[in-house]
Coordinates of C-alpha atoms in Angstrom, one line a residue:
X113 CA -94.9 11.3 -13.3
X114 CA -95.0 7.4 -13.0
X115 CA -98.1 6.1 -13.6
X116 CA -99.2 4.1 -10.3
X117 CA -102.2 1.0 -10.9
X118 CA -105.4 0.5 -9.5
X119 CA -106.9 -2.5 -8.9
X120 CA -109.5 -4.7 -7.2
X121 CA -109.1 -6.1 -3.7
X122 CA -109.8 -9.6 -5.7
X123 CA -107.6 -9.1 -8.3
X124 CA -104.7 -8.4 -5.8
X125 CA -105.9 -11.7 -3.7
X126 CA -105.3 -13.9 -6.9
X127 CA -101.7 -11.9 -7.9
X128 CA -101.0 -12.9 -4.6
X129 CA -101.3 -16.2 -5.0
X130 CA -99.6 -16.3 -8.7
X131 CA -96.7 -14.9 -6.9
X132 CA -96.3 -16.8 -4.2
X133 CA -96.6 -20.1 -6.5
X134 CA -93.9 -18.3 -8.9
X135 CA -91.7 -17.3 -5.9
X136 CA -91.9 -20.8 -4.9
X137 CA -90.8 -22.1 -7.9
X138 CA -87.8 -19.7 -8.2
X139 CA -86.4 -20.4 -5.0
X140 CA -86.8 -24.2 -4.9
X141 CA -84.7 -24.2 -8.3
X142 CA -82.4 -21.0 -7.4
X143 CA -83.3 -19.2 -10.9
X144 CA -82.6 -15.8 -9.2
X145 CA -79.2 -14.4 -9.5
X146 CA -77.8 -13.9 -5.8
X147 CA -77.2 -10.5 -6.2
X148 CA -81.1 -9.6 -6.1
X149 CA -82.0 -8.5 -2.3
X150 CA -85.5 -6.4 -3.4
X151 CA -88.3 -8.5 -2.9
X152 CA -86.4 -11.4 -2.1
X153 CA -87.6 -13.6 1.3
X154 CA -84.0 -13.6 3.7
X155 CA -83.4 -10.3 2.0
X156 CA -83.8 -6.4 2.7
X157 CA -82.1 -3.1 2.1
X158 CA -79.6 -3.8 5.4
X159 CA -78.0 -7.5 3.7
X160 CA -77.7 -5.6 0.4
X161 CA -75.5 -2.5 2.3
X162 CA -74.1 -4.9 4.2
X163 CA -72.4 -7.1 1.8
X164 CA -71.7 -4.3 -0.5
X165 CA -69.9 -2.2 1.7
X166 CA -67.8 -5.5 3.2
X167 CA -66.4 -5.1 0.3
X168 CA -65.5 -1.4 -0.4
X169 CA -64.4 -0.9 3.2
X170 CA -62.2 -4.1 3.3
X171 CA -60.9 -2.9 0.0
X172 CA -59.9 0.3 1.1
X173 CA -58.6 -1.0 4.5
X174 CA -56.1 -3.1 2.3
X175 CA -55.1 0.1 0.7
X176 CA -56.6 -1.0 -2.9
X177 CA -58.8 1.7 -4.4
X178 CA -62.2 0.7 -5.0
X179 CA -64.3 2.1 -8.0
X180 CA -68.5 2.3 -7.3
X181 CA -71.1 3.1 -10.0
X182 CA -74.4 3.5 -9.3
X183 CA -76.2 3.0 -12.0
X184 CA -80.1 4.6 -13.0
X185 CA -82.6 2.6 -15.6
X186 CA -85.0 5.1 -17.0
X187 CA -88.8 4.6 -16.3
X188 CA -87.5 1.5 -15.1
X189 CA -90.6 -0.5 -14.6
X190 CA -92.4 1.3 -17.5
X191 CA -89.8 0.6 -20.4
X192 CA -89.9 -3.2 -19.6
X193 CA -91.3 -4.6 -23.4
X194 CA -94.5 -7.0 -22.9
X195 CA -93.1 -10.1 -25.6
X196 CA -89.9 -10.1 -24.1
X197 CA -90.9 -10.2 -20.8
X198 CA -92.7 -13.7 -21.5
X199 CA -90.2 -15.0 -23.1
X200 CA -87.9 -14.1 -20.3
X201 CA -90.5 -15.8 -18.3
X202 CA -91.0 -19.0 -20.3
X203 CA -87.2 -19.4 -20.0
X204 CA -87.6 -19.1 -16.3
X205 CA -89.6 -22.1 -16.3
X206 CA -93.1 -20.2 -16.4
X207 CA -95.3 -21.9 -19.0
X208 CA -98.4 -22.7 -19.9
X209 CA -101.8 -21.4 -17.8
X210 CA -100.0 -19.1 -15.6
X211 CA -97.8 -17.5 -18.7
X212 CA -101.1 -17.2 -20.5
X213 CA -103.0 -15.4 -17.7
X214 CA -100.1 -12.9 -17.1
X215 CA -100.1 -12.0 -20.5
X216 CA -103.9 -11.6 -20.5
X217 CA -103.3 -9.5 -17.4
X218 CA -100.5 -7.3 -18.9
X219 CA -102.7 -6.8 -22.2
X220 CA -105.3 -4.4 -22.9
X221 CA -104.4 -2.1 -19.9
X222 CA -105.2 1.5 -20.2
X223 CA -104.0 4.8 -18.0
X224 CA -105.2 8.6 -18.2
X225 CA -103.7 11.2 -16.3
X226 CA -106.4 13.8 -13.9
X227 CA -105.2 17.0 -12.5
X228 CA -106.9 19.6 -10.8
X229 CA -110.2 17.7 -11.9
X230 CA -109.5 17.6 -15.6
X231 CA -108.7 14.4 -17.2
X232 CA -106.6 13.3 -20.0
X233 CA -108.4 10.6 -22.9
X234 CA -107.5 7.0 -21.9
X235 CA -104.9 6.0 -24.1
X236 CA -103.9 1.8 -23.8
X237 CA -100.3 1.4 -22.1
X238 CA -98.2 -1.0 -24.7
X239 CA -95.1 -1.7 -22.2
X240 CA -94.0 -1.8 -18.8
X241 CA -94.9 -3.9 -15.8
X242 CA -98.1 -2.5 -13.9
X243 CA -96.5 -0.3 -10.8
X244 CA -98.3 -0.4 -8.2
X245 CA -99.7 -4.1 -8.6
X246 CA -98.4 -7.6 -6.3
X247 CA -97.2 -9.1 -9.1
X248 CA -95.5 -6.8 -11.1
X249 CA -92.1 -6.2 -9.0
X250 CA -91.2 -10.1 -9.4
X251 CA -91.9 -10.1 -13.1
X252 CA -89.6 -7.0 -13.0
X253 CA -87.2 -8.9 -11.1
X254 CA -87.6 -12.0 -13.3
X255 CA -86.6 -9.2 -16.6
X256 CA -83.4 -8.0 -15.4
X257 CA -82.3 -11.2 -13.5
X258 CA -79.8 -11.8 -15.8
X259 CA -78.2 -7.9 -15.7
X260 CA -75.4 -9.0 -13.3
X261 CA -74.7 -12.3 -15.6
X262 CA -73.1 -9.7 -18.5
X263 CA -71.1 -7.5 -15.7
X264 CA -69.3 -11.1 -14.3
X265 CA -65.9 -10.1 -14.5
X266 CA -65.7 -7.4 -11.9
X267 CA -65.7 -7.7 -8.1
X268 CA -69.6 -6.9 -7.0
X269 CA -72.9 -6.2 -8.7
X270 CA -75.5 -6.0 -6.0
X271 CA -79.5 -5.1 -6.9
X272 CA -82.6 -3.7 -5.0
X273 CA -85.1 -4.2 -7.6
X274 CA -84.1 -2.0 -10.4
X275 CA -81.2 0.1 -8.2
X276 CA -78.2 -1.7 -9.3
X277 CA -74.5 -0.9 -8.0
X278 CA -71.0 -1.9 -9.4
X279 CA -68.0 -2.5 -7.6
X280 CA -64.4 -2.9 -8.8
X281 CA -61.1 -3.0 -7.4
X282 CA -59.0 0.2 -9.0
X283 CA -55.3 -1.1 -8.1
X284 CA -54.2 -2.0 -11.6
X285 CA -55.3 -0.9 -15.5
X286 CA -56.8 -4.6 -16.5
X287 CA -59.1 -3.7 -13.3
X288 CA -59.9 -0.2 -14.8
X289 CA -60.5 -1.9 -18.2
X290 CA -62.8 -4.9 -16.5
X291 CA -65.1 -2.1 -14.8
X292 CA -65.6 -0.3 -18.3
X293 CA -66.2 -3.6 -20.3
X294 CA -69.1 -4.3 -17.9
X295 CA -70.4 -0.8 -18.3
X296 CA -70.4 -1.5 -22.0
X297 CA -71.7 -5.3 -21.5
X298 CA -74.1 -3.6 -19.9
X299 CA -75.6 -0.8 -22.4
X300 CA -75.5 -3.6 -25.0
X301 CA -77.8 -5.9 -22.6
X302 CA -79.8 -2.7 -22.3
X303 CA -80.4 -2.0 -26.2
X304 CA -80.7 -5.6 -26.9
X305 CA -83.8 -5.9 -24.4
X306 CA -85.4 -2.8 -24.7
X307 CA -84.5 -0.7 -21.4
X308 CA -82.3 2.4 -21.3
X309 CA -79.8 3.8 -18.5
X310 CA -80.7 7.2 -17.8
X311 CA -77.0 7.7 -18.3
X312 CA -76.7 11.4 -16.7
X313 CA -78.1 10.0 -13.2
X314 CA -75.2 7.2 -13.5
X315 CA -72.8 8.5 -11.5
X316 CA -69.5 7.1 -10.3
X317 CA -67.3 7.1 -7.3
X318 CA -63.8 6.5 -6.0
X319 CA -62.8 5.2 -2.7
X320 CA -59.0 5.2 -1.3
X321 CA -56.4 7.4 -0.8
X322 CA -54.3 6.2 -3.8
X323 CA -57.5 6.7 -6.2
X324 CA -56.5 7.4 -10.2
X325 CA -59.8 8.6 -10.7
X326 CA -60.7 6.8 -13.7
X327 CA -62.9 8.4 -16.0
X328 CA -65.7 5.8 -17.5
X329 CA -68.7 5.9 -20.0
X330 CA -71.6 4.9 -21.0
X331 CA -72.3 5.3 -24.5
X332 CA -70.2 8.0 -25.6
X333 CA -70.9 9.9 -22.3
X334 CA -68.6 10.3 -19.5
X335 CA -70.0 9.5 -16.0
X336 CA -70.3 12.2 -13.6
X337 CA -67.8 11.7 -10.2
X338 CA -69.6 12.0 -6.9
X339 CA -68.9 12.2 -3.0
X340 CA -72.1 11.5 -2.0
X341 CA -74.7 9.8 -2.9
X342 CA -77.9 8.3 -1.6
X343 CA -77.7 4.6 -1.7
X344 CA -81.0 2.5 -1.1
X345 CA -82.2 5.4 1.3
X346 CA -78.8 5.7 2.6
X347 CA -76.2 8.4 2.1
X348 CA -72.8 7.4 1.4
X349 CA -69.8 9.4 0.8
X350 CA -66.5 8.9 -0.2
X351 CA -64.7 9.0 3.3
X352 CA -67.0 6.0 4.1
X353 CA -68.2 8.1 7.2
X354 CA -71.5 8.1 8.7
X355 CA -72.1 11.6 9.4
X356 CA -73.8 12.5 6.0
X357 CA -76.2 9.8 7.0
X358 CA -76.7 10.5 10.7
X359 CA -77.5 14.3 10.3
X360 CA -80.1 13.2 7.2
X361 CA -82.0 10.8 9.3
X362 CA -81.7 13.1 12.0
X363 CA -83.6 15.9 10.1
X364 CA -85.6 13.9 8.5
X365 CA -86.7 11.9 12.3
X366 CA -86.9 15.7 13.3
X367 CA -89.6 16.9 10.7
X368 CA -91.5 13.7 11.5
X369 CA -91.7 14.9 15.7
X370 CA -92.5 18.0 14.9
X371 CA -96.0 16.8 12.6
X372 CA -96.4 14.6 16.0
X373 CA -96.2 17.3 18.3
X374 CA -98.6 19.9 16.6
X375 CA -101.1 17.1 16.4
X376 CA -101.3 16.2 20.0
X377 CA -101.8 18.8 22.9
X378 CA -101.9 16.5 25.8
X379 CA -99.1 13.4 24.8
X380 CA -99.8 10.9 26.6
X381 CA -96.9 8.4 27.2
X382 CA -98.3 5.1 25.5
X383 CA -100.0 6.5 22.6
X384 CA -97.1 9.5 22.1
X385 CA -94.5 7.1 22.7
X386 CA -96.0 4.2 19.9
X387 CA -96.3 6.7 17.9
X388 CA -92.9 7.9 18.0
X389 CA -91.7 4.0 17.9
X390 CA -93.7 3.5 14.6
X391 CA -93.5 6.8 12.8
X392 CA -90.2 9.0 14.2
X393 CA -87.6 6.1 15.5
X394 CA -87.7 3.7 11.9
X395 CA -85.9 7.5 10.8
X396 CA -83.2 6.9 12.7
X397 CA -82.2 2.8 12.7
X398 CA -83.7 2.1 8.8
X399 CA -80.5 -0.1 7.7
X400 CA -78.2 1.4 10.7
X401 CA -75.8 -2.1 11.2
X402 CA -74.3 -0.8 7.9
X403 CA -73.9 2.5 9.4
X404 CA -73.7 2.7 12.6
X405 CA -71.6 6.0 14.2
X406 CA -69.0 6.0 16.3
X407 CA -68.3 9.4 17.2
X408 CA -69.5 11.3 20.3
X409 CA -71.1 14.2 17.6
X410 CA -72.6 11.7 15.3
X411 CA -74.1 9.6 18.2
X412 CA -75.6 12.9 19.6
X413 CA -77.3 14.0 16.6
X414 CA -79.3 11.0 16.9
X415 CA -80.2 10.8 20.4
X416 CA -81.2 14.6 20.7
X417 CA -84.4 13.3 18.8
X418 CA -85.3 10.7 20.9
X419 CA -84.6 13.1 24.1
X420 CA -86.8 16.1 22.4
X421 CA -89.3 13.3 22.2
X422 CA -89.5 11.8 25.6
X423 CA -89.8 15.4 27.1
X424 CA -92.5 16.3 25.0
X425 CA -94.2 13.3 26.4
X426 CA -97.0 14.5 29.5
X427 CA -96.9 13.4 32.9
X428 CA -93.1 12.0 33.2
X429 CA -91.9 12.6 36.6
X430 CA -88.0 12.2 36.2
X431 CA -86.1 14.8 35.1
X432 CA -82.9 13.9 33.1
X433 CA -83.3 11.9 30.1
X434 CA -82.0 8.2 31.3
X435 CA -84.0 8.2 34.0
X436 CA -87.3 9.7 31.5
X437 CA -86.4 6.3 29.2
X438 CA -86.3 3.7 32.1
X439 CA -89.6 5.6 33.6
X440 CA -91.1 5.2 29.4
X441 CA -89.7 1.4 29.5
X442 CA -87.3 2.4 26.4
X443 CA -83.5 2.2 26.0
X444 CA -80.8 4.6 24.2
X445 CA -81.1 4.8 20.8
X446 CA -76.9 3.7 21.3
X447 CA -78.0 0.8 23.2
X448 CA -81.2 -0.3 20.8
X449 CA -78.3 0.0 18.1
X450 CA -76.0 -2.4 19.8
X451 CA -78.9 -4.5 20.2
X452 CA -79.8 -4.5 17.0
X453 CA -76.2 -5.5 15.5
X454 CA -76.5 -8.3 17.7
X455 CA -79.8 -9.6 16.3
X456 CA -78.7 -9.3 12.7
X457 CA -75.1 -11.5 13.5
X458 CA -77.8 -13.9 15.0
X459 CA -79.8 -13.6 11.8
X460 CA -77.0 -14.5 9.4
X461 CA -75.5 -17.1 11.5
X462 CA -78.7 -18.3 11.9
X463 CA -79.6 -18.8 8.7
X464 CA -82.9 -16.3 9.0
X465 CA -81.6 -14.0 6.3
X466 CA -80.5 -15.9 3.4
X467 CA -76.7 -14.6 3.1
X468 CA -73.5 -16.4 3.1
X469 CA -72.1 -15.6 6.7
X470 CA -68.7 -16.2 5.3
X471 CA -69.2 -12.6 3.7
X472 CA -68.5 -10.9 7.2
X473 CA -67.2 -13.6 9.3
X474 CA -64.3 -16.2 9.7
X475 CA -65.4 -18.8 12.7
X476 CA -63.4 -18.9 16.2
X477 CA -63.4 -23.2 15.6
X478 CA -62.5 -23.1 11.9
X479 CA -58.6 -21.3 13.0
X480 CA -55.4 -23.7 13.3
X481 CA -54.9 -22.6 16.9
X482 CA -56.8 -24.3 19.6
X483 CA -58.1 -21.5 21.6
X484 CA -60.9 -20.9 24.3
X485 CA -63.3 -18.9 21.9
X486 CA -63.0 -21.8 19.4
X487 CA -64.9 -24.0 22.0
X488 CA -68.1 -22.3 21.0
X489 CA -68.7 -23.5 17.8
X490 CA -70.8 -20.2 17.2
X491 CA -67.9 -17.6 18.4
X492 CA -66.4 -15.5 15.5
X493 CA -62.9 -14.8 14.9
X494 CA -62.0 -11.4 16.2
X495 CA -60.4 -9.5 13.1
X496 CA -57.8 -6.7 12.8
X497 CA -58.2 -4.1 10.7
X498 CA -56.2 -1.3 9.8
X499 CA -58.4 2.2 9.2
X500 CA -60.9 3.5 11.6
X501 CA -63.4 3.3 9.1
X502 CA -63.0 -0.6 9.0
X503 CA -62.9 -1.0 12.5
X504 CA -66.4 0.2 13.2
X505 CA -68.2 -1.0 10.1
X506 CA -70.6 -3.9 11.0
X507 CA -68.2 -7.1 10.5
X508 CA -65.4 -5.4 12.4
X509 CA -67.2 -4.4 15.8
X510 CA -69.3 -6.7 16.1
X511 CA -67.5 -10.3 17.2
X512 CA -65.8 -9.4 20.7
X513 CA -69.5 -8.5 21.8
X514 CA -70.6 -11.4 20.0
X515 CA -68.4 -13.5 21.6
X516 CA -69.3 -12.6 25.4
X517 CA -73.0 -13.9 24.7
X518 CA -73.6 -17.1 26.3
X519 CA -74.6 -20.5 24.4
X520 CA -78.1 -20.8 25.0
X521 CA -79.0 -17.2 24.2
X522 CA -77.1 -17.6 20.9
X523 CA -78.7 -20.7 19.7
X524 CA -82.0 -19.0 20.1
X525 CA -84.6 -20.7 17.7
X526 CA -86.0 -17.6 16.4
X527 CA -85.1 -13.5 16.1
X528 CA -87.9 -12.9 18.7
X529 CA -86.4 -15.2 20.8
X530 CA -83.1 -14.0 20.4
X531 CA -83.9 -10.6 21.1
X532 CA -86.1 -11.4 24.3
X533 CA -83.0 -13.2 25.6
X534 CA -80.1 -11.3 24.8
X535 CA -82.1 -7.8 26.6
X536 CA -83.1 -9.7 29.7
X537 CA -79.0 -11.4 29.9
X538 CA -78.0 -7.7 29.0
X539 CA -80.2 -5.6 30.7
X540 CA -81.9 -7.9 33.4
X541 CA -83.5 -4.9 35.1
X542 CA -85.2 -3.9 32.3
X543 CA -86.5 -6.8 31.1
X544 CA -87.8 -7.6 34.6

């Protein structure tokens, strides 16, 4: 059971304002590692999929095996140790008034446990950053910046708060050998700052035909080997397809309509339908550039939940389900998903999320050849890949379609703009 914080209305006013004056002062002098997406401004759960998986997929459409180890702190947020945690700070640049008040507010905390009425004795908590609390996620972020700093010498170490990934390149033994010194780099940084790795939840696993399935470890214990796991709320499995994921948002979208429809005996079609756009839909598109389907079956198990939902909806005339969305004024989940790729290349070209673009994308204007798509200084290079898998992942599909967008909807000033422009170019009908 984590323990979860309650506080004041005006205590959570003022930690918002010590964080934004901390956040300020990491980003104006780039203290935080790169690697960190959780809680970052620019950042989100899609960028850190994204520029993982660039990586696995573009190793394994090279034909180089690719090792991943997700890795699990235990109690995370509740192991982090109070003195070192300011002195972490202070080294950040976080001195004086404000590193005083934070320890006063991190001191002299207490916590009981109720259940079924009965209560525990309150007992004072002696570590850990407060869950729960508006501060307490950057101070955790601020504690484990430098985790990736001891794990340099492989290919990728990418963070959501405290869910931290490796990624390695398997071809040769000194890759093999690389991967394991950073697991132990690792476990030392973890006993030399207090924190453990719940090193049973670890688990690792290995992408590419031509795999040798290298057994690792973390102190003295070998990591179990997986096919699937759930990665940032998203399930990923060693064929890199998106099936897994489709038929768990699916289900889970499913379970959601179903609570709607037993609430609601008459559904009428603007409350039913922003209720289904704010509680049902986010089910099925949460982080979906980075895996978007491409097959007939795994495009279908996502659009039978948006067609069970506009025919639940009371009073729709039309019959067959296109003609139910255009009567609703909503789209295809495949076309909101095309959409939606669109709006994140415009983000990262953009400069809205805070990314390198070169990541995913080689310009049309930066090639040797003078060509018509290099005349928009904004068109991508169209790539080639090799697997299937590589072909539809996000950087792959996404630059013909790109391309065909005209200048002045591209060079939108903002996302909203963007996206109000590219629907009424694309769809002109339904935007009218």
């Amino acid at each position: 059971m984590v323990p979860v914080s309650l506080t004041s209305v005006c205590c959570k006013i003022l930690e918002t304002l010590i964080r934004d004056g901390i956040m300020s002062h990491l980003e104006k002098n780039k203290l935080i590692n790169q690697e960190q997406h959780g809680f970052m401004p620019g950042k989100s759960c899609c960028t850190n999929l994204l520029e993982f998986m660039e990586r696995v997929t573009s190793a394994v459409d090279e034909g180089v095996p690719y090792d991943v180890i997700f890795l699990d702190f235990a109690k995370a947020f509740d192991k982090v140790p109070r003195e070192r945690l300011l002195k972490k700070l202070s080294a950040h640049g976080i001195r004086g008034t404000i590193l005083r008040w934070i320890r006063n507010w991190l001191t002299g905390r207490t916590q009981r446990v109720v259940l079924n009425g009965k209560s525990s004795s309150w007992e004072e908590v002696l570590s850990g950053v407060p869950q729960g609390s508006v501060l307490g996620p950057i101070l955790f972020l601020i504690f484990i910046n430098d985790l990736s700093g001891v794990a340099r010498m492989i290919d990728a170490v990418r963070k959501f708060a405290d869910d931290t990934k490796l990624g390695q390149r398997a071809g040769t033994v000194r890759d093999r050998e690389c991967m394991q010194e950073a697991l132990d780099n690792l476990c030392l940084w973890a006993d030399r700052w207090g924190m453990q790795f719940n090193v049973s939840k670890c688990k690792v696993m290995h992408f590419g035909h031509n795999n040798v399935q290298q057994k690792y470890w973390m102190n003295g214990q070998e990591l179990t080997v997986t096919e699937e796991e759930v990665d940032i709320g998203v399930k990923v499995t060693k064929n890199l397809k998106p099936a897994g994921q489709c038929q768990k948002a699916a289900r889970t979208a499913q379970t959601v309509l179903g609570q709607l429809s037993r609430a609601f005996s008459y559904r009428d079609r603007h409350v039913f339908m922003r209720l289904y756009a704010q509680y049902v839909r986010p089910h099925l598109e949460f982080a979906v550039q980075a895996w978007s389907p491409w097959t007939e079956a795994d495009k279908e198990c996502l659009e039978k939940v948006q067609k069970r939902a506009v025919k639940m909806v009371s009073g729709v005339k039309a019959t067959d389900y296109e003609s139910r969305l255009r009567e609703l004024g909503h789209l295809t989940l495949e076309e909101r998903r095309h959409q939606l790729d669109m709006q994140q290349v415009h983000r990262i070209l953009s400069g809205k999320d805070r990314v390198k673009s070169d990541t995913w994308f080689k310009m049309a204007s930066d090639g040797e050849r003078v060509t018509r798509a290099a005349a928009d200084p904004l068109n991508l290079r169209i790539p080639a890949p090799r697997l299937e898998v590589r072909k539809n992942f996000f950087s792959q599909r996404v630059p013909e379609d790109w391309n065909r967008i005209p200048p002045v909807v591209k060079n939108a000033e903002t996302v909203k703009a963007f996206r109000n422009a590219y629907r009424k170019h694309r769809l002109p009908e339904a935007a009218a």
